[in-house]
Short mmCIF file of N, CA and C in Angstrom, two decimals:
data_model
loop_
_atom_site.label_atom_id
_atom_site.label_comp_id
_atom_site.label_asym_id
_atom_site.label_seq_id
_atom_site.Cartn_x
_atom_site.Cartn_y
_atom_site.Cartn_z
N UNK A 1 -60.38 -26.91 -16.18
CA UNK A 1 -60.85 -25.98 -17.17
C UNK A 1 -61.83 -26.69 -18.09
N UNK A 2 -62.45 -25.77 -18.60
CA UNK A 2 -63.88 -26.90 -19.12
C UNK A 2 -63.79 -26.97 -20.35
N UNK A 3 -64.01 -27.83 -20.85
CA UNK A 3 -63.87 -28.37 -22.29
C UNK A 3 -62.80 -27.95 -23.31
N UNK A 4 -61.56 -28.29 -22.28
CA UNK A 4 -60.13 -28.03 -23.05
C UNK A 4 -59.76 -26.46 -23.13
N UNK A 5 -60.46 -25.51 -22.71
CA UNK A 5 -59.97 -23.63 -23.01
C UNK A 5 -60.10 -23.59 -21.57
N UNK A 6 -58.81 -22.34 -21.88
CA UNK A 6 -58.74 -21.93 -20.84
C UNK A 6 -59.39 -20.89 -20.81
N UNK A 7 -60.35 -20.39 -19.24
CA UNK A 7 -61.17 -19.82 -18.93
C UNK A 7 -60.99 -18.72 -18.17
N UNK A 8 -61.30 -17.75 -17.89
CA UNK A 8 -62.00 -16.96 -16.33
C UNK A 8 -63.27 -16.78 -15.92
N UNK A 9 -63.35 -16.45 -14.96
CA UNK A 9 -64.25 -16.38 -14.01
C UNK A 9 -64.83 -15.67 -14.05
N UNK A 10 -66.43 -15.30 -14.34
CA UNK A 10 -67.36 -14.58 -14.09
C UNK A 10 -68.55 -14.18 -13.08
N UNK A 11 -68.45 -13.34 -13.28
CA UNK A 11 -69.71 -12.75 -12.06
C UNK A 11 -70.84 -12.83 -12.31
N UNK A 12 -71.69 -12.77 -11.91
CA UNK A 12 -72.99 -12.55 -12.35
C UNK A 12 -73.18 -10.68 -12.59
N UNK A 13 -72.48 -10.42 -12.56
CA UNK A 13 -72.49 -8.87 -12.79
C UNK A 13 -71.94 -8.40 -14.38
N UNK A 14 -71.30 -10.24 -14.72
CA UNK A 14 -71.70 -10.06 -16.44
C UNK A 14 -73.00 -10.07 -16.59
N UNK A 15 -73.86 -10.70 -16.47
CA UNK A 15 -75.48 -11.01 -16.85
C UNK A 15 -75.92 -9.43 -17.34
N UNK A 16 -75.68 -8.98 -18.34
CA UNK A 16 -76.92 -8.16 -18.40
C UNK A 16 -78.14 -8.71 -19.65
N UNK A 17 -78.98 -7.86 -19.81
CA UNK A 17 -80.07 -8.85 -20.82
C UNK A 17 -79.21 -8.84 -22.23
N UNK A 18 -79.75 -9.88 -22.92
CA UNK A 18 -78.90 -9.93 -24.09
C UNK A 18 -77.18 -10.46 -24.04
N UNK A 19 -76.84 -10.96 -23.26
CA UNK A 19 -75.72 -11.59 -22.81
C UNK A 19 -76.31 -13.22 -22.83
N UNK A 20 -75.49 -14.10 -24.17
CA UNK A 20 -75.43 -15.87 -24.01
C UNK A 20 -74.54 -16.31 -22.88
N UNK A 21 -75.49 -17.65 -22.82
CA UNK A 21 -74.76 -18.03 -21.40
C UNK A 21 -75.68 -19.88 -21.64
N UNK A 22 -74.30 -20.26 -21.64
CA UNK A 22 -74.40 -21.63 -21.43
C UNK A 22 -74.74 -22.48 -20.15
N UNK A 23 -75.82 -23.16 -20.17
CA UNK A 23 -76.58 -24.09 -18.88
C UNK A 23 -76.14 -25.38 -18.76
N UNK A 24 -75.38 -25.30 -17.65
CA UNK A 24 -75.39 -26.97 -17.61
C UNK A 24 -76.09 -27.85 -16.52
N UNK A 25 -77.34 -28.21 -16.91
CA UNK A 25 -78.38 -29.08 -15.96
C UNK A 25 -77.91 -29.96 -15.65
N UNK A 26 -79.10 -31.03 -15.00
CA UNK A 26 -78.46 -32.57 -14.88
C UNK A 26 -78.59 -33.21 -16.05
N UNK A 27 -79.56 -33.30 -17.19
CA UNK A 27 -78.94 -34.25 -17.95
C UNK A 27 -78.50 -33.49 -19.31
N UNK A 28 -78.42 -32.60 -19.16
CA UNK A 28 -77.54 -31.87 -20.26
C UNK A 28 -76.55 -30.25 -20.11
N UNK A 29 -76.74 -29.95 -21.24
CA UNK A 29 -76.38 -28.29 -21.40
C UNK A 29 -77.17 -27.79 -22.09
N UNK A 30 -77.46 -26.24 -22.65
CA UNK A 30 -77.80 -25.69 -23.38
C UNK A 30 -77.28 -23.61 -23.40
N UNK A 31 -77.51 -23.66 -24.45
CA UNK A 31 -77.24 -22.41 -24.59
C UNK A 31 -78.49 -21.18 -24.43
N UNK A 32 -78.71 -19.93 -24.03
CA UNK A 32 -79.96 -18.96 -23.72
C UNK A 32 -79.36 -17.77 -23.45
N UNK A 33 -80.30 -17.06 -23.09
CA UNK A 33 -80.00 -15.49 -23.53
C UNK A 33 -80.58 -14.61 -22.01
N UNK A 34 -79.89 -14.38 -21.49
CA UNK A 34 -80.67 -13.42 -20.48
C UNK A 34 -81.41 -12.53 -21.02
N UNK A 35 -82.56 -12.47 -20.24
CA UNK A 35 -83.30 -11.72 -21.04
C UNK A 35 -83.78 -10.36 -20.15
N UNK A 36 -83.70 -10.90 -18.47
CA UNK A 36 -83.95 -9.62 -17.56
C UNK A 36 -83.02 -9.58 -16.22
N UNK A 37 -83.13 -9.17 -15.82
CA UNK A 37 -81.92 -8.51 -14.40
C UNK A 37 -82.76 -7.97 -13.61
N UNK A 38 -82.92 -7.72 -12.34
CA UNK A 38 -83.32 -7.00 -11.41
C UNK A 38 -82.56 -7.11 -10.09
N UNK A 39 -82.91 -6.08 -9.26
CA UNK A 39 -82.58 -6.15 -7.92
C UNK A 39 -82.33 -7.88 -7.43
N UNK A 40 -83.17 -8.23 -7.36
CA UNK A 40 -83.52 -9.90 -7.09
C UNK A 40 -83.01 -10.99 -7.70
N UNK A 41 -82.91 -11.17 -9.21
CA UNK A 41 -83.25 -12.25 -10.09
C UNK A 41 -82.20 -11.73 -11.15
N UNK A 42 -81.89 -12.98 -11.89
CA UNK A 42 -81.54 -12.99 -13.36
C UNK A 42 -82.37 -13.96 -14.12
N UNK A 43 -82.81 -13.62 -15.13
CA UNK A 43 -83.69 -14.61 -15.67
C UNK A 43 -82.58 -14.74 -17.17
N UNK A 44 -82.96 -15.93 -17.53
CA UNK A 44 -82.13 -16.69 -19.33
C UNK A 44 -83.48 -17.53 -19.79
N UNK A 45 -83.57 -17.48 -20.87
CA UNK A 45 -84.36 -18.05 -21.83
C UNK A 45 -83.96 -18.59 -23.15
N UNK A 46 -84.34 -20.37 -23.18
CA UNK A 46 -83.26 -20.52 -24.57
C UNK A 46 -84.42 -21.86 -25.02
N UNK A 47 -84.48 -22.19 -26.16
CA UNK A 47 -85.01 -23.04 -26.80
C UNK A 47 -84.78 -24.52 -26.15
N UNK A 48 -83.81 -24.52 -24.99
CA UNK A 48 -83.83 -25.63 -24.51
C UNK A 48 -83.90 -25.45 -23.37
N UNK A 49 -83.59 -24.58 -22.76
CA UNK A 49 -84.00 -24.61 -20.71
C UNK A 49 -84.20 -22.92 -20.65
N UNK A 50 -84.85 -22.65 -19.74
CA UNK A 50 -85.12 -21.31 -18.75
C UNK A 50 -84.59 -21.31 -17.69
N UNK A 51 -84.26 -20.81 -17.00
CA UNK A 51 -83.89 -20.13 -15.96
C UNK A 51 -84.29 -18.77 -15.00
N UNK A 52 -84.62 -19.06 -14.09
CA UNK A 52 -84.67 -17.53 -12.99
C UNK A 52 -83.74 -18.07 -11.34
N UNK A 53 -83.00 -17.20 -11.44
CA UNK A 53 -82.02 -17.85 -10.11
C UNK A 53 -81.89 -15.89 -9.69
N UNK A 54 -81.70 -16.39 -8.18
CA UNK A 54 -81.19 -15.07 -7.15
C UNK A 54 -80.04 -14.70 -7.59
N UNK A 55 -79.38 -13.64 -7.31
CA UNK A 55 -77.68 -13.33 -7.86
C UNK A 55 -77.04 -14.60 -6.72
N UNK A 56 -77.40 -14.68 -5.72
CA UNK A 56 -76.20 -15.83 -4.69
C UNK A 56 -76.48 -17.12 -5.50
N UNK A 57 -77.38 -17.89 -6.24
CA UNK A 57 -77.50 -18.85 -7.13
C UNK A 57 -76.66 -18.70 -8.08
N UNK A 58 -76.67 -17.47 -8.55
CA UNK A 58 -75.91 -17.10 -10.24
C UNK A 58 -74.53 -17.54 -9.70
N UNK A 59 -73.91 -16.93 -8.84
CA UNK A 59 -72.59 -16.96 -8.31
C UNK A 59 -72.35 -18.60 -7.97
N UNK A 60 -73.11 -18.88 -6.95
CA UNK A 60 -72.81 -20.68 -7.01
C UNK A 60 -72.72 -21.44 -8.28
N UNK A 61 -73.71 -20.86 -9.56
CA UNK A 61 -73.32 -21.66 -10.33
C UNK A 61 -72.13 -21.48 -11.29
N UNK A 62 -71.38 -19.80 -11.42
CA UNK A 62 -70.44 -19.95 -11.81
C UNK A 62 -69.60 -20.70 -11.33
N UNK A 63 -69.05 -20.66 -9.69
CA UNK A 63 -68.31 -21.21 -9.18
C UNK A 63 -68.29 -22.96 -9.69
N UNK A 64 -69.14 -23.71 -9.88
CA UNK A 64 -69.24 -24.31 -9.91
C UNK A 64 -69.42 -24.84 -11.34
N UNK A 65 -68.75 -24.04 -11.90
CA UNK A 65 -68.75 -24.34 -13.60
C UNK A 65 -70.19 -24.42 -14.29
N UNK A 66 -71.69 -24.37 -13.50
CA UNK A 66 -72.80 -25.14 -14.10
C UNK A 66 -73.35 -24.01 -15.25
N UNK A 67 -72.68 -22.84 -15.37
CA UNK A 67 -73.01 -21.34 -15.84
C UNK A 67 -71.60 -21.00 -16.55
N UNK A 68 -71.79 -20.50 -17.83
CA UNK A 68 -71.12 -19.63 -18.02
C UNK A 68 -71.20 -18.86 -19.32
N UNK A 69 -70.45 -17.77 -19.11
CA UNK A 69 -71.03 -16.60 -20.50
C UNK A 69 -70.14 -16.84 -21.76
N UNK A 70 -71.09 -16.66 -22.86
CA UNK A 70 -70.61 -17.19 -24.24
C UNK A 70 -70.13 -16.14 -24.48
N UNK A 71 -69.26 -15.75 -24.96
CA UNK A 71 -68.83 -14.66 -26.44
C UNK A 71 -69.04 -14.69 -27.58
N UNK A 72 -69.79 -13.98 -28.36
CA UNK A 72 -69.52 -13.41 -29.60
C UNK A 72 -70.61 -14.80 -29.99
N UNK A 73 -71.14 -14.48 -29.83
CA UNK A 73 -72.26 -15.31 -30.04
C UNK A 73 -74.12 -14.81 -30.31
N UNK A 74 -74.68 -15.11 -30.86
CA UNK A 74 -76.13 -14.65 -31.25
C UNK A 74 -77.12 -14.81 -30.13
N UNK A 75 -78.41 -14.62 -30.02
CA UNK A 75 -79.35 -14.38 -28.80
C UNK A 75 -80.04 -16.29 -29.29
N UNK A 76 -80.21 -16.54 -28.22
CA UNK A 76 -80.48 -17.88 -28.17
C UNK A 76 -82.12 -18.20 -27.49
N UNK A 77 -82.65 -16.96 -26.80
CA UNK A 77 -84.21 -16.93 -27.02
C UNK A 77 -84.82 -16.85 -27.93
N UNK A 78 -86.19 -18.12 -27.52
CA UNK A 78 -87.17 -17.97 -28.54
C UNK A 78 -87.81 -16.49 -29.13
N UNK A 79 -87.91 -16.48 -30.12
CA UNK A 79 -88.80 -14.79 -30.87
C UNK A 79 -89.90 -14.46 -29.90
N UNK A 80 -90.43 -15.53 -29.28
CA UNK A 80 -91.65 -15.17 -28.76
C UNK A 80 -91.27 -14.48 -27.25
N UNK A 81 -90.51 -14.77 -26.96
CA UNK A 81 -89.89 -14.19 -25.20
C UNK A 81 -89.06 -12.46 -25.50
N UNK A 82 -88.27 -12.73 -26.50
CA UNK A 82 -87.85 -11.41 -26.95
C UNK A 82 -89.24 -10.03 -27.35
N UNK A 83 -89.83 -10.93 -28.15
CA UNK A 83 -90.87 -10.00 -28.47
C UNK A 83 -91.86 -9.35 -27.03
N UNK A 84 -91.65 -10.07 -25.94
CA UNK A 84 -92.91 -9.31 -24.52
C UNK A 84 -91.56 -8.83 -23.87
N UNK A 85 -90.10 -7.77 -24.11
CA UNK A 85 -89.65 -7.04 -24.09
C UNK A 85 -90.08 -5.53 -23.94
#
């Protein structure tokens, strides 16, 4: 369980836009904001990493702890990505 709480498991069928979601790269983490969904893609945007992954990516990376959705938490994109909404 990751960082001491206990967790569940998400889908990528949480992702909708406006949903935080914590990144964990190779040499760090960060926190971002989905910002679009489609047939294809989920895209996140955050002051420290971006993201666009397929839904079968989204899913590997839950599985794999490298993803996961924040609660109750504020939008973590830059003003400037929100604003071409």
């Amino acid at each position: 369980m990751p960082h001491g709480r206990s967790s569940l498991r998400a889908t990528g069928d949480a992702l909708l836009p406006g949903t935080t979601v914590r990144y964990h790269y190779r040499t760090g983490s960060a926190l971002a904001t989905v910002v679009e969904r489609t047939d294809e893609y989920v895209t996140f945007v955050g002051d420290d990493c971006d993201g666009r992954f397929t839904h079968d990516q989204i899913e590997r990376l839950f599985a794999s702890d490298r993803l996961q959705v924040v609660l109750d938490d504020e939008l973590h994109a830059p003003e400037r990505t929100l604003s071409k909404r």
